Structures are given as C-alpha cells and as structure tokens.
C-alpha cells in the first residue's frame, strides 16, 4: 500500500508540474497591451517606454509616484 501511495503522490506531483508549465506557456504567449496615454496625467507614455514595457499604462513619472504611494500605504 505504501508504494501505491508514493506512486500516486509522484503522479499527482508530475501532473501539477505539467499544469504549471502549461499555465506558464499560456501566460508568456499573452501580449498585454498598454496604453498610448498615461492613465493618471493623460500625457503620451512615449514610444521608448512602450517598447520597453508594452503593458505600461502610466508614464515614467506617474508610475514612480504610484509606486511611492503604494509603498507608503503598505508601510502603514
């Protein structure tokens, strides 16, 4: 019985790993499209930032402000 349980556990672990690989492949194939204009200030995000981070929804300045505010909230 012990060897059957170990075999079952190995099979379950293998299946879990296969599922994680599939999810990873699906996630990496998704292209997250950002915005041309910043969601906070409305200014153009800029081609260089969009090329570096296609999913960007904020300009560099607003993203920095957003991250600083998020850190402050978490610190409370």
CSV table of C-alpha atoms in Angstrom, one decimal:
chain,number,residue,atom,x,y,z
A,1,UNK,CA,0.0,0.0,0.0
A,2,UNK,CA,2.8,2.4,0.8
A,3,UNK,CA,4.4,2.1,-2.7
A,4,UNK,CA,1.0,2.6,-4.3
A,5,UNK,CA,0.5,5.8,-2.2
A,6,UNK,CA,4.0,7.0,-3.2
A,7,UNK,CA,3.3,6.3,-6.8
A,8,UNK,CA,0.1,8.2,-6.6
A,9,UNK,CA,1.8,11.1,-4.9
A,10,UNK,CA,4.5,11.1,-7.6
A,11,UNK,CA,1.9,11.1,-10.4
A,12,UNK,CA,0.0,13.9,-8.8
A,13,UNK,CA,3.2,16.0,-8.4
A,14,UNK,CA,4.1,15.3,-12.0
A,15,UNK,CA,0.6,16.4,-13.2
A,16,UNK,CA,0.9,19.6,-11.0
A,17,UNK,CA,4.2,20.4,-12.6
A,18,UNK,CA,2.8,19.8,-16.1
A,19,UNK,CA,-0.1,22.1,-15.3
A,20,UNK,CA,2.2,24.8,-14.1
A,21,UNK,CA,4.3,24.5,-17.3
A,22,UNK,CA,1.1,24.8,-19.4
A,23,UNK,CA,0.0,27.9,-17.5
A,24,UNK,CA,3.4,29.4,-17.8
A,25,UNK,CA,3.4,28.9,-21.6
A,26,UNK,CA,-0.1,30.4,-21.9
A,27,UNK,CA,0.9,33.4,-19.8
A,28,UNK,CA,4.0,34.1,-21.8
A,29,UNK,CA,2.0,33.9,-25.0
A,30,UNK,CA,-0.4,36.6,-23.9
A,31,UNK,CA,0.5,40.0,-25.0
A,32,UNK,CA,-0.6,42.6,-22.6
A,33,UNK,CA,-1.3,45.8,-24.4
A,34,UNK,CA,-0.8,49.0,-22.5
A,35,UNK,CA,-2.0,52.5,-23.4
A,36,UNK,CA,-0.6,55.3,-25.6
A,37,UNK,CA,-1.5,57.9,-23.0
A,38,UNK,CA,-0.9,57.8,-19.2
A,39,UNK,CA,-4.0,56.8,-17.2
A,40,UNK,CA,-3.0,59.4,-14.5
A,41,UNK,CA,-1.9,62.6,-16.3
A,42,UNK,CA,-3.1,61.9,-19.8
A,43,UNK,CA,0.3,62.7,-21.4
A,44,UNK,CA,1.8,60.5,-24.1
A,45,UNK,CA,3.6,57.5,-22.5
A,46,UNK,CA,6.3,57.6,-25.1
A,47,UNK,CA,7.4,55.1,-27.7
A,48,UNK,CA,10.6,54.1,-25.8
A,49,UNK,CA,8.7,53.2,-22.6
A,50,UNK,CA,6.0,51.4,-24.6
A,51,UNK,CA,8.7,49.4,-26.4
A,52,UNK,CA,10.4,48.5,-23.1
A,53,UNK,CA,7.2,47.8,-21.3
A,54,UNK,CA,4.3,47.1,-23.7
A,55,UNK,CA,1.8,46.8,-20.8
A,56,UNK,CA,2.6,50.2,-19.5
A,57,UNK,CA,-0.5,52.3,-18.5
A,58,UNK,CA,1.4,55.2,-16.9
A,59,UNK,CA,4.2,57.4,-17.9
A,60,UNK,CA,7.5,57.0,-16.0
A,61,UNK,CA,6.9,59.9,-13.7
A,62,UNK,CA,3.3,58.8,-12.8
A,63,UNK,CA,4.4,55.2,-12.4
A,64,UNK,CA,7.1,56.4,-9.9
A,65,UNK,CA,4.5,58.4,-8.0
A,66,UNK,CA,2.2,55.4,-8.0
A,67,UNK,CA,4.9,53.1,-6.6
A,68,UNK,CA,5.9,55.5,-3.9
A,69,UNK,CA,2.2,55.9,-2.8
A,70,UNK,CA,1.8,52.2,-2.8
A,71,UNK,CA,4.9,51.7,-0.6
A,72,UNK,CA,3.6,54.4,1.8
A,73,UNK,CA,0.2,52.7,2.1
A,74,UNK,CA,1.8,49.3,2.8
A,75,UNK,CA,4.1,50.8,5.5
A,76,UNK,CA,1.0,52.0,7.5
